[in-house]
Coordinates of C-alpha atoms in Angstrom, one line a residue:
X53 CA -10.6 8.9 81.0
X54 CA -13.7 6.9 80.3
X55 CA -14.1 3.2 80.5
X56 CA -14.6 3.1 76.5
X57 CA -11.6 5.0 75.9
X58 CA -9.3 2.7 78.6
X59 CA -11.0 -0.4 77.1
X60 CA -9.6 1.0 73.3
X61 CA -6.3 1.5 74.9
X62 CA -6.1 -1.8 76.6
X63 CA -7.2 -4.1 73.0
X64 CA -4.8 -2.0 71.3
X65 CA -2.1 -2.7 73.1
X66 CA -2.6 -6.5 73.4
X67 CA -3.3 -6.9 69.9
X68 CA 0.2 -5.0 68.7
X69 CA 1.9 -7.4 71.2
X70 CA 0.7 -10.3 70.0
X71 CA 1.3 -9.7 66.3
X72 CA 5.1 -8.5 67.5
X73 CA 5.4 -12.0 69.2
X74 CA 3.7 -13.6 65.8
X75 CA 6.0 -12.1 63.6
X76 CA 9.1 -12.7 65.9
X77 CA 8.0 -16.4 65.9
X78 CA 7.8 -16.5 62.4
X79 CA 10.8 -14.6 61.3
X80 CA 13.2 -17.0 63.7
X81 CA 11.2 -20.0 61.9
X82 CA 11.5 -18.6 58.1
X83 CA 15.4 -17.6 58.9
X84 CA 16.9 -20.8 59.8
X85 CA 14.6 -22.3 56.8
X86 CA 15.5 -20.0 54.1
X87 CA 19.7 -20.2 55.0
X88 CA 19.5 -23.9 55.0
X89 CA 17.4 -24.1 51.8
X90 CA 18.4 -20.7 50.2
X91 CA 20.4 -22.0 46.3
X92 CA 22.1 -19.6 44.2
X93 CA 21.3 -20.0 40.6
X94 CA 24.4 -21.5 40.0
X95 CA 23.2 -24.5 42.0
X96 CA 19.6 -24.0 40.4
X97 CA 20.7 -24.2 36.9
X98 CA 23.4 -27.0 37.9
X99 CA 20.4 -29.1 39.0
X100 CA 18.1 -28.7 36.4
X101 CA 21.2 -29.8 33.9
X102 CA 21.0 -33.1 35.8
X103 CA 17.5 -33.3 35.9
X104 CA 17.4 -32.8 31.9
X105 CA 20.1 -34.9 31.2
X106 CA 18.6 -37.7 33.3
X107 CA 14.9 -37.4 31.0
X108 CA 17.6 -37.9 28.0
X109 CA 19.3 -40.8 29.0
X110 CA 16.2 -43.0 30.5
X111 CA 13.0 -41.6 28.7
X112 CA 13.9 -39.8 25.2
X113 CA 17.1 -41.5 24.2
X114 CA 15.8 -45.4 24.5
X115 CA 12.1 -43.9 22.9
X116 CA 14.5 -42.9 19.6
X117 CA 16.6 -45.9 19.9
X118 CA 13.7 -48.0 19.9
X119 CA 11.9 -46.5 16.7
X120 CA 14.8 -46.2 14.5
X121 CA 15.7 -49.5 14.8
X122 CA 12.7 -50.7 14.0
X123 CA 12.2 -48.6 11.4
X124 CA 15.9 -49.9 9.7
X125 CA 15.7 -53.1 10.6
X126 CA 12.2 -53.5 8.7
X127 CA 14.2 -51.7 5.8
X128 CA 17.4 -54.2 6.2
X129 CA 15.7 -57.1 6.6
X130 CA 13.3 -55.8 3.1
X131 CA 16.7 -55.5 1.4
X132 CA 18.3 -59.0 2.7
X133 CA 14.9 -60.9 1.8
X134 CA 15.2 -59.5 -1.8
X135 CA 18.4 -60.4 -2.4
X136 CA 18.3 -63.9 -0.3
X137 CA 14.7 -64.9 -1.6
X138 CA 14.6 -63.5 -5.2

């Protein structure tokens, strides 16, 4: 066998070993992380409910609240100063 061939054999080998270890590492990391993360859609769509349903009830809801009433107390208090005033 030459030295090229020997030297072929030799990087070959250390570089299939290394990406085994790489990909053993990686797979142990990803498995403990995906099983303690992993949700079911269930869950998924349970959470985005909540998430919606909190936007309502502090962002959208008190944005409404607060331009209809001033838009009906301008016409309330239009009405009252006719009758009161005239």
């Amino acid at each position: 066998m030459s030295q090229l061939q020997q030297y072929n054999d030799l990087t070959e080998e250390s570089m299939t070993s290394s990406h085994e270890e790489y990909d053993d590492e990686y797979s142990d990391y990803t498995s403990d992380e995906d099983s303690e993360y992993a949700l079911s859609a269930q869950e998924h769509w349970e959470e985005s409910m909540k998430q919606l349903t909190m936007l309502f009830s502090i962002v959208i809801f008190p944005l409404i609240g607060k331009l209809l009433g001033r838009r009906f107390s301008k016409i309330i208090w239009r009405k009252v100063a006719n009758w009161w005033f005239v």
